GROMACS .gro file of C-alpha atoms in nm:
model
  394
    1UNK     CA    1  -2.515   1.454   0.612
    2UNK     CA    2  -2.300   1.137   0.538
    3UNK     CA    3  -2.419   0.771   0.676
    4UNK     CA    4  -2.027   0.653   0.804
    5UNK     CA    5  -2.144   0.330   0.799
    6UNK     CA    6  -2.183   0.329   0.375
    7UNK     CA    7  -1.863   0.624   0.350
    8UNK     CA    8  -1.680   0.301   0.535
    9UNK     CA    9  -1.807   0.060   0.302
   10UNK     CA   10  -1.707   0.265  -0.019
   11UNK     CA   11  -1.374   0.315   0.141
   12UNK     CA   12  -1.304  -0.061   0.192
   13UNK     CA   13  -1.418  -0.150  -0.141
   14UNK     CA   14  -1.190   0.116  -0.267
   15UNK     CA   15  -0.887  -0.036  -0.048
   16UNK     CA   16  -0.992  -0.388  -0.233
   17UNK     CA   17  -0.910  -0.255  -0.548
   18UNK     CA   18  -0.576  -0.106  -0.420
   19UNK     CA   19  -0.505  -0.438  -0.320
   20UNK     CA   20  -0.539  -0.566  -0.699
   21UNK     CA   21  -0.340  -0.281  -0.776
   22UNK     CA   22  -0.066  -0.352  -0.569
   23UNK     CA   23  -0.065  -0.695  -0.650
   24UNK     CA   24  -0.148  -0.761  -1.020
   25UNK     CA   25   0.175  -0.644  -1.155
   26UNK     CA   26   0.416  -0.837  -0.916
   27UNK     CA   27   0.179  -1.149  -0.986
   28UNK     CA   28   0.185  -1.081  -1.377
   29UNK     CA   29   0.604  -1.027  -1.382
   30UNK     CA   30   0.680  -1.367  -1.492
   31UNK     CA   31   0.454  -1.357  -1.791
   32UNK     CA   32   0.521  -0.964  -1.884
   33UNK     CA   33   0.916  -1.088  -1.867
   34UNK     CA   34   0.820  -1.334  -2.110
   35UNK     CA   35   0.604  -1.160  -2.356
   36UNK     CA   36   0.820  -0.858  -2.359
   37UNK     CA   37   1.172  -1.046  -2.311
   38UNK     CA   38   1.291  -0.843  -2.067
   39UNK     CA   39   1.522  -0.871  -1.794
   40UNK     CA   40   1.494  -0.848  -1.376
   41UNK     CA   41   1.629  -0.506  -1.448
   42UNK     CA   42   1.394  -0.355  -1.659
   43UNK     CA   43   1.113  -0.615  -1.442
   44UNK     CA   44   1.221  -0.371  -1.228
   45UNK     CA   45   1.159  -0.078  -1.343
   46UNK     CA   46   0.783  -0.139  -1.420
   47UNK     CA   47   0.726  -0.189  -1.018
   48UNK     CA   48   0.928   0.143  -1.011
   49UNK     CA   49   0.662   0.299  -1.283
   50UNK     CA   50   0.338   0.141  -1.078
   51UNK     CA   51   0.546   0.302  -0.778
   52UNK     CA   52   0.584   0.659  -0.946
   53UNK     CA   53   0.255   0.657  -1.012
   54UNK     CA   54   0.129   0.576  -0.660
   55UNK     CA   55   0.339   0.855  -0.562
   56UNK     CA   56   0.182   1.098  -0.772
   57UNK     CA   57  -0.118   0.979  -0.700
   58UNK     CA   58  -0.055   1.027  -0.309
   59UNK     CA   59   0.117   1.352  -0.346
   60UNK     CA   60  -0.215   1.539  -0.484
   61UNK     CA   61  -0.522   1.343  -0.279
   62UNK     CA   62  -0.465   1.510   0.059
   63UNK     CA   63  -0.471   1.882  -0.065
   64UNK     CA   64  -0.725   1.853  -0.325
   65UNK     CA   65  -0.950   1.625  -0.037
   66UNK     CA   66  -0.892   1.889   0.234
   67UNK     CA   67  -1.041   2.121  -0.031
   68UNK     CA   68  -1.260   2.022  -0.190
   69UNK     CA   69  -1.350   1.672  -0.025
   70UNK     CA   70  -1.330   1.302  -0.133
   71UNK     CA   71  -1.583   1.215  -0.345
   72UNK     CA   72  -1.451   1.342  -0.632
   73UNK     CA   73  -1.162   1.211  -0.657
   74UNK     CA   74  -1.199   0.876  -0.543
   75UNK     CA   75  -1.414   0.856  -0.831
   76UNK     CA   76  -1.164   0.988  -1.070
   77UNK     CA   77  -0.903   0.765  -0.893
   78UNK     CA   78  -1.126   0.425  -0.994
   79UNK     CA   79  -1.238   0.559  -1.289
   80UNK     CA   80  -0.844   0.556  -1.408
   81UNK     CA   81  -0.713   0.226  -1.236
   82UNK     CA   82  -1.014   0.053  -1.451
   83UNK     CA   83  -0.900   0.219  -1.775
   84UNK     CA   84  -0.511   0.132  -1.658
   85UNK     CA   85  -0.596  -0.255  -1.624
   86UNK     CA   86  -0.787  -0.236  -1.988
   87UNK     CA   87  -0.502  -0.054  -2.086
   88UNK     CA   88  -0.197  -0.382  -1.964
   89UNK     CA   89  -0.437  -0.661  -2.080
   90UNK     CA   90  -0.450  -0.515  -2.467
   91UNK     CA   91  -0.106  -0.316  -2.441
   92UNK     CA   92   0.059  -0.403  -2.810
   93UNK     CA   93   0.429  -0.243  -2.672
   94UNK     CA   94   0.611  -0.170  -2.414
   95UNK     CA   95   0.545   0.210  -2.390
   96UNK     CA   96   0.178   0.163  -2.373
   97UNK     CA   97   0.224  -0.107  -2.107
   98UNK     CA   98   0.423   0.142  -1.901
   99UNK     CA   99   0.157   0.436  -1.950
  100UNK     CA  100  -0.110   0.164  -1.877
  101UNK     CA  101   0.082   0.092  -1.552
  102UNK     CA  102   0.141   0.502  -1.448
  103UNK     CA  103  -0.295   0.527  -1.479
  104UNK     CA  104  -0.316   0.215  -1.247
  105UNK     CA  105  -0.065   0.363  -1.024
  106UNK     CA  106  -0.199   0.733  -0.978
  107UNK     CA  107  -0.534   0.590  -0.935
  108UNK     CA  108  -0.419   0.359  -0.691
  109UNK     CA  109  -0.232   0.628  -0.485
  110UNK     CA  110  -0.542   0.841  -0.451
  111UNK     CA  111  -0.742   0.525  -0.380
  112UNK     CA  112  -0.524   0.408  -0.065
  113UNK     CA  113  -0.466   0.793   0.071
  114UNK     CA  114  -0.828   0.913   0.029
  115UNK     CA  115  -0.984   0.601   0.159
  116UNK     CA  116  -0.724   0.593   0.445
  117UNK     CA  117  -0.775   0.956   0.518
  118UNK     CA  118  -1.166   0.896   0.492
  119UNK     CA  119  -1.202   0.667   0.734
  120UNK     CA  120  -0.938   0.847   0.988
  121UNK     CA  121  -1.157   1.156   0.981
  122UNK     CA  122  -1.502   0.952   1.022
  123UNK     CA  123  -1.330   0.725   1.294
  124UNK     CA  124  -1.398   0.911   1.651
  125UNK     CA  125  -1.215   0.724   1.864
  126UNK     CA  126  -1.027   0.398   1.767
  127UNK     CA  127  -0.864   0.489   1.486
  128UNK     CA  128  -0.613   0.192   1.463
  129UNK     CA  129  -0.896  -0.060   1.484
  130UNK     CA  130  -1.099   0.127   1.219
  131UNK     CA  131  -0.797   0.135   0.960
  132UNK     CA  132  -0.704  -0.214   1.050
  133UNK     CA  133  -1.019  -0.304   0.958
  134UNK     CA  134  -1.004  -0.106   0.633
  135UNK     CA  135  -0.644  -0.300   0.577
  136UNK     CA  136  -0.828  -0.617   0.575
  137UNK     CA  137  -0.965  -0.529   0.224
  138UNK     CA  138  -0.672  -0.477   0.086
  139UNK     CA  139  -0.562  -0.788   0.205
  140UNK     CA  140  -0.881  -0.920   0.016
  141UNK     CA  141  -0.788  -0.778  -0.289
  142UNK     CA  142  -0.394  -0.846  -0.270
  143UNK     CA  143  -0.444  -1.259  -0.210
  144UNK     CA  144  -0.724  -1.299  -0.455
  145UNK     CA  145  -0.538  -1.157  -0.737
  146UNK     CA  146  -0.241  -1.390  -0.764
  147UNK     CA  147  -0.473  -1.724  -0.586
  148UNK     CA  148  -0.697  -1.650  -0.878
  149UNK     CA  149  -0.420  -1.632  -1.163
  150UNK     CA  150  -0.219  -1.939  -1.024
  151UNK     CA  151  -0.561  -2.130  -1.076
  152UNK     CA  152  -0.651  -1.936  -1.418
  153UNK     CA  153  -0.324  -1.890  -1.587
  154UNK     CA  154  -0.323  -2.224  -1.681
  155UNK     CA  155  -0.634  -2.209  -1.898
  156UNK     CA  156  -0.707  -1.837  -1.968
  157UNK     CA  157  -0.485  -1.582  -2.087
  158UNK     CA  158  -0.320  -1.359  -1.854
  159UNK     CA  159  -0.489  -1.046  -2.092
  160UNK     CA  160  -0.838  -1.167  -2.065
  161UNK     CA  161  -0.796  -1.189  -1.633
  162UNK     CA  162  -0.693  -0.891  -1.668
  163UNK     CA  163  -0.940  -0.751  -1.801
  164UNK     CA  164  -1.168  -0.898  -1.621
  165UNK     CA  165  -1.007  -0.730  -1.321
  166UNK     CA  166  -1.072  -0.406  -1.468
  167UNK     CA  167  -1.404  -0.447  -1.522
  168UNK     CA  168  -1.462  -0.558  -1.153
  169UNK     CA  169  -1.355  -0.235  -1.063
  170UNK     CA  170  -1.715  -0.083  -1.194
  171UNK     CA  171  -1.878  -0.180  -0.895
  172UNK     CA  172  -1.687   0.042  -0.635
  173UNK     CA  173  -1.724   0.308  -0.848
  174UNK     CA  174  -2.094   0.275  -0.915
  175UNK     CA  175  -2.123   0.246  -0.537
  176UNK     CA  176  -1.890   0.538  -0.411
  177UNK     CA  177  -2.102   0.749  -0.693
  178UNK     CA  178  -2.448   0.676  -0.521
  179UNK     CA  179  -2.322   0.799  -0.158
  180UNK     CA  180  -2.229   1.130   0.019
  181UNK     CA  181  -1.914   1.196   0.195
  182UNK     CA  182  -1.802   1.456   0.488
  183UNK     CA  183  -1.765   1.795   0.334
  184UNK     CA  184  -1.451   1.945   0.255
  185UNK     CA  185  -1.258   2.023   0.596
  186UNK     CA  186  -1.100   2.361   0.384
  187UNK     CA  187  -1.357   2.484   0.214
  188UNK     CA  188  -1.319   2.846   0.235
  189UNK     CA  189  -0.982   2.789   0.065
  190UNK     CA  190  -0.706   2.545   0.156
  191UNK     CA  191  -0.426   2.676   0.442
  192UNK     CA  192  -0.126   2.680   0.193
  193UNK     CA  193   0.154   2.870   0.466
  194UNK     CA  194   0.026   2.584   0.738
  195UNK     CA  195   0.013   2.290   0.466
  196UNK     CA  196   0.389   2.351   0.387
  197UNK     CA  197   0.463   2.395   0.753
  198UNK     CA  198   0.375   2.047   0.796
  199UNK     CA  199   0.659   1.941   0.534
  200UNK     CA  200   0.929   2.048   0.797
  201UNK     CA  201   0.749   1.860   1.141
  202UNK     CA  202   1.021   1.624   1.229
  203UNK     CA  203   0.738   1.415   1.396
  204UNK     CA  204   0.581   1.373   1.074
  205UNK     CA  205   0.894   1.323   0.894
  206UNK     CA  206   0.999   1.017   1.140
  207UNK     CA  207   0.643   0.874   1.057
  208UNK     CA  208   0.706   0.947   0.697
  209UNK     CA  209   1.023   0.754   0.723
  210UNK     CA  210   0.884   0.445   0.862
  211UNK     CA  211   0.626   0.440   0.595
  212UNK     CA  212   0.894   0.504   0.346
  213UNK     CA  213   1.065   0.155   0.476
  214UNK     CA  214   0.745  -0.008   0.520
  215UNK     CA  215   0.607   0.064   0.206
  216UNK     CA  216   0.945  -0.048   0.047
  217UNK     CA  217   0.981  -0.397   0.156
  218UNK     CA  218   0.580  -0.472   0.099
  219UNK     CA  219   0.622  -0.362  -0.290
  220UNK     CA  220   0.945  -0.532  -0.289
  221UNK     CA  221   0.863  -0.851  -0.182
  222UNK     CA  222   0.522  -0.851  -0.306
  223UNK     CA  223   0.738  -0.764  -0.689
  224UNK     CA  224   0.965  -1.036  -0.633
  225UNK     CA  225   0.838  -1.344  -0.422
  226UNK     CA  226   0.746  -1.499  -0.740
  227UNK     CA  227   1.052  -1.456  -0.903
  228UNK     CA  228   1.201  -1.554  -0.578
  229UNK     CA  229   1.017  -1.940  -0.580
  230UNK     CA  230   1.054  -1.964  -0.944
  231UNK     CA  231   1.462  -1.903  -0.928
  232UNK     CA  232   1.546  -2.021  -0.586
  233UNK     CA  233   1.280  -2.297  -0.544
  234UNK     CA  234   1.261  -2.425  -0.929
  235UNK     CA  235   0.883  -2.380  -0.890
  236UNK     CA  236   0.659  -2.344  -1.170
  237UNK     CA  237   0.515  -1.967  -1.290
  238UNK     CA  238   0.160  -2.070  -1.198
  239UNK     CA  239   0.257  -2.232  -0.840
  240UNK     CA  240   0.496  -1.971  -0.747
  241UNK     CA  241   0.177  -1.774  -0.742
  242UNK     CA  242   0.022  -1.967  -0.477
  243UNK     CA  243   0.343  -1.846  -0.219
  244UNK     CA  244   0.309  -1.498  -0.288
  245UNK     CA  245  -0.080  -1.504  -0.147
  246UNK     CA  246   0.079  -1.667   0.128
  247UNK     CA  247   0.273  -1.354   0.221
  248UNK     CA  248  -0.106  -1.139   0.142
  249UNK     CA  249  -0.320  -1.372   0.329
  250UNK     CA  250  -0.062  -1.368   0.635
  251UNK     CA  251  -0.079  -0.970   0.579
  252UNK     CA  252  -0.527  -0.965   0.597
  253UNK     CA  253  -0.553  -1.240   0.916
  254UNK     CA  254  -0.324  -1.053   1.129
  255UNK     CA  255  -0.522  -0.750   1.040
  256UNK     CA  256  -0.840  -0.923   1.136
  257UNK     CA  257  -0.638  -0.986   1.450
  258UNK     CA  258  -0.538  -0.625   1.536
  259UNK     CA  259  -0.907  -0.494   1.480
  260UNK     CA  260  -0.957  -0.653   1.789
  261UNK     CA  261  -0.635  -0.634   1.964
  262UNK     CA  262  -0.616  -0.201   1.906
  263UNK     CA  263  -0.924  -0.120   2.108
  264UNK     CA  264  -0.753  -0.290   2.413
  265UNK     CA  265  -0.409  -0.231   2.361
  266UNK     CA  266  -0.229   0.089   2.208
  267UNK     CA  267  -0.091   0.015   1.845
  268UNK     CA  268   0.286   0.108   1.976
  269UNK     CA  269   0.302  -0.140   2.175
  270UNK     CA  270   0.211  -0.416   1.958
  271UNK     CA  271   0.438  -0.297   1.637
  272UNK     CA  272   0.745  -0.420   1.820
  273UNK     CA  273   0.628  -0.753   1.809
  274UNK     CA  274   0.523  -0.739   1.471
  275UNK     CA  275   0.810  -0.618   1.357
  276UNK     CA  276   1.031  -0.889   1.491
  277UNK     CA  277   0.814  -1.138   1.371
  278UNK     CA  278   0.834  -1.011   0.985
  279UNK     CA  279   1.250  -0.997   1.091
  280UNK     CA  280   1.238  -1.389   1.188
  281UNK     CA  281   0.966  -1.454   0.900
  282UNK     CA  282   1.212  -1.287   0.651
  283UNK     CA  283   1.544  -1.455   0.758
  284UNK     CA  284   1.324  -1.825   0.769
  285UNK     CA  285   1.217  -1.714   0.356
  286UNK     CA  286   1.602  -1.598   0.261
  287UNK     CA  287   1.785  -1.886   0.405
  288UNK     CA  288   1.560  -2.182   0.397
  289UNK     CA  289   1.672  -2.485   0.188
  290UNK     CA  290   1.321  -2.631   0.194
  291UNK     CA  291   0.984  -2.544   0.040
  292UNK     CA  292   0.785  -2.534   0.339
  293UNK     CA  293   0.958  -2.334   0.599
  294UNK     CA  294   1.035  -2.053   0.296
  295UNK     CA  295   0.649  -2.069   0.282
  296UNK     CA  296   0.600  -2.016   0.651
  297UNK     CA  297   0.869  -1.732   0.616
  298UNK     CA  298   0.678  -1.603   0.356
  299UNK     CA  299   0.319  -1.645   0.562
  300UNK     CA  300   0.518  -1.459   0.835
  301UNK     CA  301   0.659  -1.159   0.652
  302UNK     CA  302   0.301  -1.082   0.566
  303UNK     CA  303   0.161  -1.149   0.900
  304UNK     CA  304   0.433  -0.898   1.070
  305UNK     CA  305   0.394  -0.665   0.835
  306UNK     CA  306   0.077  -0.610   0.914
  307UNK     CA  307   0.043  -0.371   1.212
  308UNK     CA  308   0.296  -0.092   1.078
  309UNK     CA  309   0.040   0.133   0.840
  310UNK     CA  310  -0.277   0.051   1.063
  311UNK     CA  311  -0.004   0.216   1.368
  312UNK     CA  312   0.150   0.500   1.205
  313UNK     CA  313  -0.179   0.628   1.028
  314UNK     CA  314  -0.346   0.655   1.329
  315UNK     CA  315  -0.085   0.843   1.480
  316UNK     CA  316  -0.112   1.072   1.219
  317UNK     CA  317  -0.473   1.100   1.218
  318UNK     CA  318  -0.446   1.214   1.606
  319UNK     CA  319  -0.196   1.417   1.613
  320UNK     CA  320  -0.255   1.637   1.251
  321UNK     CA  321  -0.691   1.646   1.251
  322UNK     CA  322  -0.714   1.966   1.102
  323UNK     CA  323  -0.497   1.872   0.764
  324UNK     CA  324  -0.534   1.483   0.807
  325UNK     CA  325  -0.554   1.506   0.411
  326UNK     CA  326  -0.247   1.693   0.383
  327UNK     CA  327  -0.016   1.507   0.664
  328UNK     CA  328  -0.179   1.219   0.509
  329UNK     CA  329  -0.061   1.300   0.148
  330UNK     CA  330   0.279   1.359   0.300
  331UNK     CA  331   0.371   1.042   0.497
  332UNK     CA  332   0.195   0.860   0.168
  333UNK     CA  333   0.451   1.026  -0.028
  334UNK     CA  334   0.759   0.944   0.176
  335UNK     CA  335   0.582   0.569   0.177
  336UNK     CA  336   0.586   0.497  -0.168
  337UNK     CA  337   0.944   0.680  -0.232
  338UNK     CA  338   1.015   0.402  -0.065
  339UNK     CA  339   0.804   0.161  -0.293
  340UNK     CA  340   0.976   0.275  -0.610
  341UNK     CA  341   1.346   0.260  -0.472
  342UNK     CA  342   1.358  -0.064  -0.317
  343UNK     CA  343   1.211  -0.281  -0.528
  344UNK     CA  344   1.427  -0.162  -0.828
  345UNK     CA  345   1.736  -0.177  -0.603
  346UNK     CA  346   1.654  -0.556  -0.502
  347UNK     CA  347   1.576  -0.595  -0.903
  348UNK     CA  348   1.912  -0.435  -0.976
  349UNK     CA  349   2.133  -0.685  -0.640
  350UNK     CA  350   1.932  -1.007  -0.776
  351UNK     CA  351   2.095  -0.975  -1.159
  352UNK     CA  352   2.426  -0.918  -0.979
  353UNK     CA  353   2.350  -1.170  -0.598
  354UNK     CA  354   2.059  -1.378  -0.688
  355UNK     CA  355   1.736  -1.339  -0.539
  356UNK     CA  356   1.849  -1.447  -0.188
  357UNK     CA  357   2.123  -1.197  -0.165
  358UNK     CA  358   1.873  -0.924  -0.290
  359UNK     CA  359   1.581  -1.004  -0.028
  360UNK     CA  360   1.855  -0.935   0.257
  361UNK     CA  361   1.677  -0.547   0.244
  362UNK     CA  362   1.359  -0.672   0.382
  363UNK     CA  363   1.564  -0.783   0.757
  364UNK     CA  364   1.800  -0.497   0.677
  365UNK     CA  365   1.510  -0.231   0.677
  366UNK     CA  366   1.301  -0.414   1.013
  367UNK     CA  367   1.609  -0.295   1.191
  368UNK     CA  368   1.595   0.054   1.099
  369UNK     CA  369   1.212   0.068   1.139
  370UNK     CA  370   1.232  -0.037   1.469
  371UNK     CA  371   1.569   0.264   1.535
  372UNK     CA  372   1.252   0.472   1.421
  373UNK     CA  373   0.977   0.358   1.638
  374UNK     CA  374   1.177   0.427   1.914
  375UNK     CA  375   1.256   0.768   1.864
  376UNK     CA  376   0.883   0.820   1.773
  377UNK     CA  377   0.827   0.707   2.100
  378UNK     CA  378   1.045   0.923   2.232
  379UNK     CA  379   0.887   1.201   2.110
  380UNK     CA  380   0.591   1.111   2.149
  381UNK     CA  381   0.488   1.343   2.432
  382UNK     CA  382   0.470   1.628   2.174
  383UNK     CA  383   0.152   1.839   2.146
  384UNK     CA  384  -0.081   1.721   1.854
  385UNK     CA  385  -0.134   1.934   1.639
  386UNK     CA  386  -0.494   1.933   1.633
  387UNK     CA  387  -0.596   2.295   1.548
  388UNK     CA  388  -0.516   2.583   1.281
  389UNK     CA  389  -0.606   2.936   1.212
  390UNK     CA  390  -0.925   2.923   0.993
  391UNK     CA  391  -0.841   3.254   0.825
  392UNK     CA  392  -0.621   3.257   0.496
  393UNK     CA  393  -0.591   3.017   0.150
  394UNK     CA  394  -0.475   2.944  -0.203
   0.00000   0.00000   0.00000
């Protein structure tokens, strides 16, 4: 027996320090450019090595959760994000900052797949409230980090926050040890011929995809709005920080929002809108000459981004129950594909464009999302797949 109450609690705490994950690097990019002198390029490519690691993380969690549950490796998962964030406060070189980054990001991966998948198998009904909800923390997590560095920076090292960061992590683990969680939903011996099936279900595959854009653009411009306001804006390091929780904290209130707004209205319906309104928030961040409409672009981006994960999770959740874990693992996979490509790509156009020219990816890849959504809807009519044979294992 499991008290989903607690499980839910352990799982948002765990989505809190995803959140720092996610965040901490893109927030710490202008001082790791400095201390390492190197260029947007190779800035780059460390969001591309958190991003690899995320991926690895997120290929592994649904299998290994399916089989033998989540406990266990959520608390491996936290155990190596807090020895990752030790490990980029005191790195002496680059190589150990990059190894230090690959621990954050395979903890991290696990984190945001198992505590996803966690909550969409505890959730009855309501699923796209529930992980809205759980969205919110990472929200928590993603604006605190650089709001608390723009304010700190200027009077503690960026190694000592750091560490402090990791240290914070303790207390999620501490708690997620103390609980129980469901039991593993393959325990007999996980359905390897049904498992791979699920690689080749174009349903899955067109949620995958959305993720994969989705996922993209929220690394990308959570890398590179700092960079973006120092460059285009002439802000300050520590200031520029302040703009980036704008595009976080417009990311958690909208999720507050559609807590609410998914137990009276289905989640497909109210992604269109969001979309859009990231589209319009993107364009107003790109083009705008002045400070404060950039920062209401920003605020928007965040804000519209908001509904896509909370939506295409809980479609997966309903239609693949018996291997959430697995079809979880999947789509979380495609997702953060798209994290490592596009944020070294818009690294890669903003040495040869400028930031501004670069960021054009973010409106460029609402417009395929939304090509996407409607041939998900489209299809939509399908059978879940809700069931498998119980028989059979690896």
């Amino acid at each position: 027996m499991f008290n989903r109450k607690l499980v839910f609690a352990a799982a948002c705490l765990g989505m809190l320090v995803f959140g720092v994950v996610l965040t901490s690097l893109g927030a710490l990019l202008p001082s790791l450019i400095e201390r390492f002198g190197i260029g947007k390029a190779n800035a780059g490519s460390l969001l591309t090595t958190m991003s690899v690691g995320i991926l690895v993380g997120s290929l592994f969690f649904g299998p290994l959760a399916d089989r033998y549950g989540y406990k266990g490796i959520l608390l491996l998962s936290l155990a190596l994000v807090l020895v990752g964030l030790e490990g980029i406060a005191f790195a002496p070189s680059l190589p150990w900052l990059r190894l230090s980054i690959v621990l954050v990001g395979l903890g991290g991966g696990v984190i945001n797949g198992g505590t996803n998948a966690v909550v969409s198998d505890t959730s009855d009904e309501g699923r796209g409230a529930w992980l809205s909800l759980l969205g919110v923390f990472f929200g928590v997590g993603a604006v605190g980090v650089p709001f608390a560095m723009g304010f700190l920076l200027d009077v503690v090292s960026y190694p000592t926050l750091v560490a402090a960061l990791g240290a914070v992590v303790a207390g999620p683990l501490l708690f997620t040890a103390a609980l129980r969680f469901p039991q593993p939903k393959q325990a007999q011996g996980f359905p390897l011929r049904q498992g791979l099936r699920l690689t080749g279900d174009r349903m899955l595959l067109l949620l995958g995809l959305m993720l994969f854009l989705e996922s993209g653009m929220e690394i990308t411009v959570g890398g590179w709005t700092t960079t973006f306001y120092q460059e285009q804006m002439g802000m300050a390091g520590n200031r520029a920080l302040f703009f980036l929780s704008l595009f976080w904290l417009g990311m958690m209130l909208a999720r507050l929002l559609l807590g609410t707004v998914f137990s009276r209205v289905p989640g497909t319906v109210v992604l269109p809108g969001f979309i859009a309104l990231a589209f319009l928030g993107s364009l107003a961040m790109i083009a705008s000459p002045s400070l404060p409409l950039a920062a209401t672009g920003t605020f928007l981006i965040g804000a519209g981004f908001a509904a896509a994960f909370p939506v295409v999770l809980g479609l997966v959740g309903d239609r693949y129950t018996a291997l959430s874990g697995t079809a979880f693992s999947i789509v979380f996979v495609m997702a953060l594909t798209g994290g490592s490509l596009l944020p070294y790509l818009t690294g890669v156009l903003g040495a040869e464009y400028g930031m501004r020219g670069s960021l054009l990816v973010v409106p460029a890849c609402l417009v395929l999302q939304l090509a996407l959504l409607v041939v998900v809807l489209r299809r939509s009519t399908a059978v879940p797949v809700t069931t498998l044979p119980a028989q059979g294992g690896a």
